[in-house]
Amino acid sequence: MTKVKIPSPVQAGTRVMLSCFFDLAWGERVYIVNWYRNGKEFYRFSPSESPSIQTFSRPGIFVDTFASNMTTVVLRSVPLNSAGRYRCEIATEAPSYVTVHGQRYMSVVDLPSEGPKIAGARDLYRIGEPVSINCTSARSRPAASLTWYINGEQADPSLVEDYPIHRHMDGLETSKISLKFRLRHGHLRHGGGLKIKCAAEISSLYWKTHEREMWARAAEPAGAGPFSDGVRLGRPGSGGGLLLLLLLLSLLPPLQPARL
């Protein structure tokens, strides 16, 4: 046998081609070609018989007999349960009676209908303030692998927490991770911004991201109190309270003299 071509992973609902290529010695002829999934035959091609194609009912396998032949089997709209180990077996006629085979596992994935979502992020943070956000993937099977990026660089693993995979009633799955860190000046790009990205990936078939831009402002100095019209009110015993009282008294209307 020269080559067995079994794609993996494949997307659920798509058309899949399984190929079995072989070289014959001079004078050799193919007697039969058999295809198996997990050890159970589902397709047989016998060149000397009519019809030459015979199929066997198996869960999750739907053969397109019009597109299939001696070297290729075409599966229609593969569901999730069509995954398994596929094996092609070829036997030649007399006098050689040679039998060869090749196999490979084919996985089937159900891709998310949308990208991941970041939750819990605000537009504005103070320097030194803790940042705690989550990223959740859309439903799929298997669950998407999630990765955090801060300003284009993968986040340090110590800042990331993975949650258990959530399995839904329909068999699909959702993944979730969190990102927690305290905002520092070193996180900020030129202009005071910070870009957070969550990427979701399933093999080579799916890659989508969600980005959020955050901005930082300087923290209040230690001991700073409330502000009024941009002026900090005085602390008790500092004299600022007395000034405020005098200011308020000056705004009161003058007292009218009492009439006798």
GROMACS .gro file of N, CA and C in nm, residues 117-259:
model
  429
  117LYS      N    1  -1.632   3.556   2.447
  117LYS     CA    2  -1.680   3.683   2.503
  117LYS      C    3  -1.608   3.715   2.634
  118ILE      N    4  -1.559   3.841   2.644
  118ILE     CA    5  -1.496   3.890   2.766
  118ILE      C    6  -1.603   3.957   2.852
  119ALA      N    7  -1.605   3.926   2.981
  119ALA     CA    8  -1.702   3.984   3.073
  119ALA      C    9  -1.630   4.039   3.196
  120GLY      N   10  -1.687   4.144   3.254
  120GLY     CA   11  -1.633   4.199   3.378
  120GLY      C   12  -1.534   4.311   3.360
  121ALA      N   13  -1.502   4.347   3.236
  121ALA     CA   14  -1.402   4.453   3.211
  121ALA      C   15  -1.468   4.590   3.211
  122ARG      N   16  -1.397   4.687   3.267
  122ARG     CA   17  -1.443   4.826   3.264
  122ARG      C   18  -1.356   4.906   3.167
  123ASP      N   19  -1.403   5.024   3.133
  123ASP     CA   20  -1.326   5.110   3.043
  123ASP      C   21  -1.213   5.181   3.116
  124LEU      N   22  -1.232   5.211   3.246
  124LEU     CA   23  -1.138   5.294   3.318
  124LEU      C   24  -1.101   5.230   3.452
  125TYR      N   25  -0.968   5.226   3.480
  125TYR     CA   26  -0.916   5.174   3.606
  125TYR      C   27  -0.815   5.273   3.662
  126ARG      N   28  -0.795   5.267   3.794
  126ARG     CA   29  -0.688   5.345   3.858
  126ARG      C   30  -0.561   5.260   3.864
  127ILE      N   31  -0.446   5.326   3.858
  127ILE     CA   32  -0.320   5.255   3.878
  127ILE      C   33  -0.320   5.193   4.017
  128GLY      N   34  -0.286   5.065   4.024
  128GLY     CA   35  -0.286   4.993   4.151
  128GLY      C   36  -0.416   4.920   4.179
  129GLU      N   37  -0.517   4.945   4.099
  129GLU     CA   38  -0.647   4.879   4.121
  129GLU      C   39  -0.644   4.737   4.063
  130PRO      N   40  -0.708   4.639   4.131
  130PRO     CA   41  -0.712   4.503   4.076
  130PRO      C   42  -0.805   4.492   3.956
  131VAL      N   43  -0.762   4.415   3.857
  131VAL     CA   44  -0.842   4.385   3.738
  131VAL      C   45  -0.881   4.238   3.744
  132SER      N   46  -1.009   4.207   3.733
  132SER     CA   47  -1.057   4.068   3.739
  132SER      C   48  -1.164   4.050   3.631
  133ILE      N   49  -1.130   3.975   3.525
  133ILE     CA   50  -1.222   3.957   3.413
  133ILE      C   51  -1.227   3.810   3.373
  134ASN      N   52  -1.333   3.774   3.302
  134ASN     CA   53  -1.354   3.637   3.256
  134ASN      C   54  -1.369   3.633   3.105
  135CYS      N   55  -1.340   3.516   3.047
  135CYS     CA   56  -1.363   3.493   2.904
  135CYS      C   57  -1.431   3.357   2.890
  136THR      N   58  -1.540   3.354   2.814
  136THR     CA   59  -1.618   3.231   2.796
  136THR      C   60  -1.631   3.201   2.648
  137SER      N   61  -1.610   3.076   2.611
  137SER     CA   62  -1.622   3.035   2.471
  137SER      C   63  -1.768   3.007   2.437
  138ALA      N   64  -1.798   3.009   2.308
  138ALA     CA   65  -1.930   2.966   2.262
  138ALA      C   66  -1.937   2.814   2.265
  139ARG      N   67  -2.057   2.759   2.259
  139ARG     CA   68  -2.076   2.615   2.269
  139ARG      C   69  -2.015   2.544   2.148
  140SER      N   70  -1.947   2.432   2.177
  140SER     CA   71  -1.883   2.354   2.071
  140SER      C   72  -1.850   2.217   2.126
  141ARG      N   73  -1.793   2.134   2.039
  141ARG     CA   74  -1.738   2.006   2.084
  141ARG      C   75  -1.621   1.967   1.995
  142PRO      N   76  -1.502   1.957   2.055
  142PRO     CA   77  -1.474   1.979   2.197
  142PRO      C   78  -1.478   2.127   2.232
  143ALA      N   79  -1.469   2.157   2.361
  143ALA     CA   80  -1.465   2.297   2.404
  143ALA      C   81  -1.340   2.364   2.349
  144ALA      N   82  -1.354   2.492   2.314
  144ALA     CA   83  -1.240   2.566   2.261
  144ALA      C   84  -1.134   2.586   2.368
  145SER      N   85  -1.009   2.593   2.325
  145SER     CA   86  -0.897   2.625   2.413
  145SER      C   87  -0.883   2.777   2.418
  146LEU      N   88  -0.883   2.834   2.538
  146LEU     CA   89  -0.880   2.980   2.554
  146LEU      C   90  -0.743   3.027   2.601
  147THR      N   91  -0.700   3.144   2.550
  147THR     CA   92  -0.571   3.202   2.586
  147THR      C   93  -0.586   3.352   2.604
  148TRP      N   94  -0.527   3.407   2.710
  148TRP     CA   95  -0.528   3.551   2.735
  148TRP      C   96  -0.402   3.616   2.677
  149TYR      N   97  -0.420   3.739   2.625
  149TYR     CA   98  -0.307   3.820   2.578
  149TYR      C   99  -0.320   3.960   2.638
  150ILE      N  100  -0.208   4.014   2.683
  150ILE     CA  101  -0.202   4.152   2.734
  150ILE      C  102  -0.109   4.231   2.643
  151ASN      N  103  -0.165   4.328   2.574
  151ASN     CA  104  -0.088   4.409   2.478
  151ASN      C  105  -0.014   4.322   2.377
  152GLY      N  106  -0.080   4.218   2.330
  152GLY     CA  107  -0.024   4.133   2.226
  152GLY      C  108   0.065   4.021   2.275
  153GLU      N  109   0.097   4.018   2.405
  153GLU     CA  110   0.182   3.914   2.461
  153GLU      C  111   0.098   3.818   2.546
  154GLN      N  112   0.126   3.688   2.536
  154GLN     CA  113   0.050   3.592   2.613
  154GLN      C  114   0.068   3.619   2.762
  155ALA      N  115  -0.043   3.618   2.835
  155ALA     CA  116  -0.041   3.650   2.977
  155ALA      C  117   0.035   3.544   3.056
  156ASP      N  118   0.101   3.588   3.162
  156ASP     CA  119   0.173   3.497   3.250
  156ASP      C  120   0.074   3.395   3.309
  157PRO      N  121   0.109   3.267   3.308
  157PRO     CA  122   0.017   3.165   3.360
  157PRO      C  123  -0.027   3.189   3.504
  158SER      N  124   0.056   3.258   3.584
  158SER     CA  125   0.019   3.283   3.723
  158SER      C  126  -0.100   3.378   3.735
  159LEU      N  127  -0.131   3.449   3.628
  159LEU     CA  128  -0.244   3.543   3.630
  159LEU      C  129  -0.373   3.480   3.580
  160VAL      N  130  -0.364   3.357   3.530
  160VAL     CA  131  -0.477   3.293   3.463
  160VAL      C  132  -0.530   3.177   3.547
  161GLU      N  133  -0.662   3.165   3.551
  161GLU     CA  134  -0.726   3.052   3.619
  161GLU      C  135  -0.824   2.984   3.523
  162ASP      N  136  -0.812   2.853   3.509
  162ASP     CA  137  -0.902   2.775   3.423
  162ASP      C  138  -1.016   2.718   3.505
  163TYR      N  139  -1.137   2.728   3.451
  163TYR     CA  140  -1.253   2.668   3.516
  163TYR      C  141  -1.283   2.533   3.452
  164PRO      N  142  -1.354   2.444   3.523
  164PRO     CA  143  -1.391   2.314   3.464
  164PRO      C  144  -1.478   2.333   3.340
  165ILE      N  145  -1.462   2.244   3.243
  165ILE     CA  146  -1.544   2.247   3.122
  165ILE      C  147  -1.690   2.224   3.158
  166HIS      N  148  -1.778   2.308   3.103
  166HIS     CA  149  -1.922   2.291   3.127
  166HIS      C  150  -1.983   2.214   3.010
  167ARG      N  151  -2.048   2.104   3.041
  167ARG     CA  152  -2.111   2.020   2.939
  167ARG      C  153  -2.262   2.043   2.938
  168HIS      N  154  -2.315   2.074   2.821
  168HIS     CA  155  -2.457   2.102   2.806
  168HIS      C  156  -2.534   1.974   2.776
  169MET      N  157  -2.667   1.983   2.785
  169MET     CA  158  -2.752   1.866   2.765
  169MET      C  159  -2.741   1.810   2.623
  170ASP      N  160  -2.711   1.897   2.526
  170ASP     CA  161  -2.702   1.852   2.386
  170ASP      C  162  -2.564   1.795   2.352
  171GLY      N  163  -2.476   1.782   2.451
  171GLY     CA  164  -2.344   1.726   2.426
  171GLY      C  165  -2.237   1.828   2.394
  172LEU      N  166  -2.275   1.953   2.370
  172LEU     CA  167  -2.177   2.057   2.341
  172LEU      C  168  -2.113   2.106   2.471
  173GLU      N  169  -2.001   2.175   2.458
  173GLU     CA  170  -1.923   2.214   2.575
  173GLU      C  171  -1.884   2.361   2.569
  174THR      N  172  -1.861   2.418   2.688
  174THR     CA  173  -1.819   2.557   2.700
  174THR      C  174  -1.699   2.564   2.794
  175SER      N  175  -1.597   2.642   2.757
  175SER     CA  176  -1.480   2.663   2.842
  175SER      C  177  -1.479   2.806   2.893
  176LYS      N  178  -1.412   2.825   3.008
  176LYS     CA  179  -1.407   2.957   3.071
  176LYS      C  180  -1.275   2.974   3.144
  177ILE      N  181  -1.214   3.093   3.132
  177ILE     CA  182  -1.092   3.125   3.206
  177ILE      C  183  -1.103   3.266   3.260
  178SER      N  184  -1.028   3.293   3.366
  178SER     CA  185  -1.025   3.427   3.425
  178SER      C  186  -0.884   3.485   3.416
  179LEU      N  187  -0.878   3.617   3.425
  179LEU     CA  188  -0.750   3.689   3.425
  179LEU      C  189  -0.754   3.788   3.541
  180LYS      N  190  -0.657   3.777   3.634
  180LYS     CA  191  -0.656   3.863   3.751
  180LYS      C  192  -0.516   3.920   3.771
  181PHE      N  193  -0.508   4.053   3.782
  181PHE     CA  194  -0.380   4.118   3.807
  181PHE      C  195  -0.407   4.259   3.860
  182ARG      N  196  -0.305   4.319   3.918
  182ARG     CA  197  -0.315   4.456   3.967
  182ARG      C  198  -0.252   4.549   3.863
  183LEU      N  199  -0.326   4.649   3.821
  183LEU     CA  200  -0.281   4.737   3.713
  183LEU      C  201  -0.160   4.819   3.757
  184ARG      N  202  -0.054   4.813   3.677
  184ARG     CA  203   0.068   4.887   3.702
  184ARG      C  204   0.100   4.975   3.582
  185HIS      N  205   0.192   5.072   3.606
  185HIS     CA  206   0.233   5.158   3.495
  185HIS      C  207   0.296   5.077   3.383
  186GLY      N  208   0.363   4.967   3.418
  186GLY     CA  209   0.428   4.885   3.316
  186GLY      C  210   0.333   4.817   3.220
  187HIS      N  211   0.204   4.809   3.259
  187HIS     CA  212   0.105   4.747   3.169
  187HIS      C  213   0.061   4.842   3.058
  188LEU      N  214   0.084   4.971   3.076
  188LEU     CA  215   0.027   5.070   2.987
  188LEU      C  216   0.112   5.091   2.862
  189ARG      N  217   0.043   5.105   2.751
  189ARG     CA  218   0.111   5.139   2.626
  189ARG      C  219   0.121   5.291   2.617
  190HIS      N  220   0.183   5.339   2.510
  190HIS     CA  221   0.192   5.483   2.487
  190HIS      C  222   0.050   5.541   2.475
  191GLY      N  223   0.022   5.641   2.554
  191GLY     CA  224  -0.111   5.700   2.553
  191GLY      C  225  -0.195   5.656   2.672
  192GLY      N  226  -0.144   5.563   2.752
  192GLY     CA  227  -0.215   5.523   2.873
  192GLY      C  228  -0.316   5.413   2.856
  193GLY      N  229  -0.318   5.344   2.742
  193GLY     CA  230  -0.414   5.238   2.718
  193GLY      C  231  -0.358   5.100   2.744
  194LEU      N  232  -0.448   5.006   2.757
  194LEU     CA  233  -0.414   4.867   2.781
  194LEU      C  234  -0.509   4.781   2.698
  195LYS      N  235  -0.453   4.690   2.618
  195LYS     CA  236  -0.537   4.606   2.532
  195LYS      C  237  -0.536   4.462   2.583
  196ILE      N  238  -0.655   4.410   2.610
  196ILE     CA  239  -0.672   4.272   2.657
  196ILE      C  240  -0.740   4.192   2.546
  197LYS      N  241  -0.688   4.073   2.519
  197LYS     CA  242  -0.747   3.989   2.414
  197LYS      C  243  -0.764   3.846   2.465
  198CYS      N  244  -0.878   3.786   2.432
  198CYS     CA  245  -0.903   3.645   2.462
  198CYS      C  246  -0.917   3.573   2.328
  199ALA      N  247  -0.838   3.468   2.308
  199ALA     CA  248  -0.840   3.392   2.183
  199ALA      C  249  -0.895   3.252   2.209
  200ALA      N  250  -0.984   3.207   2.120
  200ALA     CA  251  -1.041   3.072   2.128
  200ALA      C  252  -0.995   2.992   2.006
  201GLU      N  253  -0.952   2.869   2.031
  201GLU     CA  254  -0.895   2.787   1.924
  201GLU      C  255  -0.942   2.642   1.936
  202ILE      N  256  -0.974   2.583   1.820
  202ILE     CA  257  -1.001   2.440   1.812
  202ILE      C  258  -0.921   2.385   1.695
  203SER      N  259  -0.813   2.317   1.727
  203SER     CA  260  -0.723   2.260   1.627
  203SER      C  261  -0.688   2.367   1.524
  204SER      N  262  -0.685   2.328   1.395
  204SER     CA  263  -0.653   2.423   1.289
  204SER      C  264  -0.780   2.473   1.220
  205LEU      N  265  -0.898   2.436   1.274
  205LEU     CA  266  -1.023   2.467   1.207
  205LEU      C  267  -1.088   2.596   1.256
  206TYR      N  268  -1.050   2.643   1.376
  206TYR     CA  269  -1.124   2.755   1.434
  206TYR      C  270  -1.030   2.843   1.515
  207TRP      N  271  -1.037   2.973   1.492
  207TRP     CA  272  -0.957   3.071   1.567
  207TRP      C  273  -1.032   3.205   1.565
  208LYS      N  274  -1.082   3.245   1.682
  208LYS     CA  275  -1.152   3.374   1.692
  208LYS      C  276  -1.112   3.441   1.823
  209THR      N  277  -1.121   3.575   1.824
  209THR     CA  278  -1.077   3.650   1.941
  209THR      C  279  -1.181   3.756   1.979
  210HIS      N  280  -1.168   3.805   2.102
  210HIS     CA  281  -1.245   3.919   2.150
  210HIS      C  282  -1.148   4.011   2.223
  211GLU      N  283  -1.151   4.140   2.188
  211GLU     CA  284  -1.057   4.236   2.246
  211GLU      C  285  -1.131   4.344   2.323
  212ARG      N  286  -1.067   4.393   2.431
  212ARG     CA  287  -1.119   4.507   2.507
  212ARG      C  288  -1.004   4.604   2.532
  213GLU      N  289  -1.034   4.731   2.518
  213GLU     CA  290  -0.936   4.836   2.545
  213GLU      C  291  -0.971   4.899   2.680
  214MET      N  292  -0.871   4.911   2.767
  214MET     CA  293  -0.890   4.973   2.898
  214MET      C  294  -0.798   5.094   2.909
  215TRP      N  295  -0.838   5.186   2.995
  215TRP     CA  296  -0.759   5.308   3.015
  215TRP      C  297  -0.733   5.325   3.164
  216ALA      N  298  -0.624   5.393   3.196
  216ALA     CA  299  -0.583   5.409   3.335
  216ALA      C  300  -0.573   5.557   3.370
  217ARG      N  301  -0.604   5.586   3.498
  217ARG     CA  302  -0.582   5.720   3.551
  217ARG      C  303  -0.502   5.707   3.679
  218ALA      N  304  -0.433   5.812   3.716
  218ALA     CA  305  -0.346   5.806   3.834
  218ALA      C  306  -0.428   5.785   3.959
  219ALA      N  307  -0.372   5.713   4.055
  219ALA     CA  308  -0.438   5.689   4.183
  219ALA      C  309  -0.435   5.816   4.266
  220GLU      N  310  -0.535   5.835   4.356
  220GLU     CA  311  -0.537   5.950   4.445
  220GLU      C  312  -0.421   5.939   4.544
  221PRO      N  313  -0.361   6.051   4.582
  221PRO     CA  314  -0.253   6.045   4.681
  221PRO      C  315  -0.303   5.995   4.814
  222ALA      N  316  -0.211   5.936   4.893
  222ALA     CA  317  -0.249   5.879   5.021
  222ALA      C  318  -0.310   5.987   5.110
  223GLY      N  319  -0.421   5.956   5.176
  223GLY     CA  320  -0.487   6.048   5.268
  223GLY      C  321  -0.580   6.146   5.200
  224ALA      N  322  -0.592   6.139   5.065
  224ALA     CA  323  -0.680   6.232   4.994
  224ALA      C  324  -0.824   6.203   5.030
  225GLY      N  325  -0.902   6.309   5.050
  225GLY     CA  326  -1.042   6.293   5.087
  225GLY      C  327  -1.132   6.328   4.972
  226PRO      N  328  -1.260   6.354   5.000
  226PRO     CA  329  -1.354   6.389   4.895
  226PRO      C  330  -1.320   6.524   4.833
  227PHE      N  331  -1.370   6.546   4.714
  227PHE     CA  332  -1.344   6.670   4.641
  227PHE      C  333  -1.476   6.742   4.617
  228SER      N  334  -1.473   6.878   4.619
  228SER     CA  335  -1.590   6.958   4.588
  228SER      C  336  -1.545   7.072   4.498
  229ASP      N  337  -1.601   7.076   4.378
  229ASP     CA  338  -1.562   7.177   4.278
  229ASP      C  339  -1.413   7.176   4.253
  230GLY      N  340  -1.352   7.058   4.263
  230GLY     CA  341  -1.211   7.046   4.235
  230GLY      C  342  -1.121   7.086   4.349
  231VAL      N  343  -1.177   7.125   4.464
  231VAL     CA  344  -1.096   7.165   4.579
  231VAL      C  345  -1.119   7.066   4.689
  232ARG      N  346  -1.012   7.012   4.745
  232ARG     CA  347  -1.025   6.912   4.851
  232ARG      C  348  -1.068   6.980   4.979
  233LEU      N  349  -1.170   6.922   5.042
  233LEU     CA  350  -1.216   6.977   5.168
  233LEU      C  351  -1.116   6.943   5.278
  234GLY      N  352  -1.103   7.034   5.376
  234GLY     CA  353  -1.005   7.015   5.482
  234GLY      C  354  -1.041   6.901   5.576
  235ARG      N  355  -0.940   6.844   5.639
  235ARG     CA  356  -0.960   6.738   5.736
  235ARG      C  357  -0.991   6.802   5.871
  236PRO      N  358  -1.057   6.730   5.960
  236PRO     CA  359  -1.086   6.785   6.093
  236PRO      C  360  -0.957   6.827   6.161
  237GLY      N  361  -0.960   6.949   6.220
  237GLY     CA  362  -0.844   6.997   6.294
  237GLY      C  363  -0.740   7.061   6.207
  238SER      N  364  -0.762   7.068   6.075
  238SER     CA  365  -0.659   7.124   5.986
  238SER      C  366  -0.682   7.270   5.956
  239GLY      N  367  -0.799   7.324   5.995
  239GLY     CA  368  -0.829   7.463   5.962
  239GLY      C  369  -0.915   7.473   5.839
  240GLY      N  370  -0.914   7.370   5.755
  240GLY     CA  371  -0.994   7.374   5.634
  240GLY      C  372  -1.142   7.375   5.666
  241GLY      N  373  -1.181   7.308   5.776
  241GLY     CA  374  -1.322   7.303   5.813
  241GLY      C  375  -1.373   7.441   5.852
  242LEU      N  376  -1.288   7.520   5.921
  242LEU     CA  377  -1.327   7.655   5.962
  242LEU      C  378  -1.348   7.743   5.841
  243LEU      N  379  -1.259   7.732   5.743
  243LEU     CA  380  -1.272   7.812   5.622
  243LEU      C  381  -1.401   7.780   5.549
  244LEU      N  382  -1.436   7.653   5.547
  244LEU     CA  383  -1.560   7.614   5.481
  244LEU      C  384  -1.680   7.671   5.554
  245LEU      N  385  -1.676   7.671   5.687
  245LEU     CA  386  -1.788   7.725   5.765
  245LEU      C  387  -1.806   7.873   5.738
  246LEU      N  388  -1.694   7.948   5.736
  246LEU     CA  389  -1.702   8.093   5.708
  246LEU      C  390  -1.757   8.118   5.569
  247LEU      N  391  -1.719   8.031   5.473
  247LEU     CA  392  -1.768   8.048   5.337
  247LEU      C  393  -1.918   8.028   5.331
  248LEU      N  394  -1.967   7.929   5.403
  248LEU     CA  395  -2.111   7.902   5.403
  248LEU      C  396  -2.188   8.014   5.471
  249LEU      N  397  -2.133   8.069   5.582
  249LEU     CA  398  -2.201   8.179   5.651
  249LEU      C  399  -2.212   8.302   5.564
  250SER      N  400  -2.109   8.324   5.480
  250SER     CA  401  -2.112   8.443   5.394
  250SER      C  402  -2.220   8.435   5.288
  251LEU      N  403  -2.265   8.312   5.261
  251LEU     CA  404  -2.368   8.296   5.158
  251LEU      C  405  -2.508   8.312   5.214
  252LEU      N  406  -2.524   8.317   5.348
  252LEU     CA  407  -2.657   8.331   5.410
  252LEU      C  408  -2.707   8.474   5.391
  253PRO      N  409  -2.839   8.496   5.374
  253PRO     CA  410  -2.894   8.634   5.365
  253PRO      C  411  -2.881   8.707   5.495
  254PRO      N  412  -2.862   8.838   5.492
  254PRO     CA  413  -2.846   8.915   5.618
  254PRO      C  414  -2.973   8.908   5.701
  255LEU      N  415  -2.955   8.911   5.831
  255LEU     CA  416  -3.069   8.907   5.924
  255LEU      C  417  -3.142   9.041   5.923
  256GLN      N  418  -3.275   9.042   5.924
  256GLN     CA  419  -3.357   9.165   5.930
  256GLN      C  420  -3.373   9.206   6.079
  257PRO      N  421  -3.359   9.336   6.107
  257PRO     CA  422  -3.379   9.381   6.246
  257PRO      C  423  -3.521   9.353   6.293
  258ALA      N  424  -3.535   9.316   6.412
  258ALA     CA  425  -3.666   9.284   6.467
  258ALA      C  426  -3.747   9.412   6.490
  259ARG      N  427  -3.876   9.414   6.458
  259ARG     CA  428  -3.965   9.527   6.480
  259ARG      C  429  -4.020   9.524   6.623
   0.00000   0.00000   0.00000
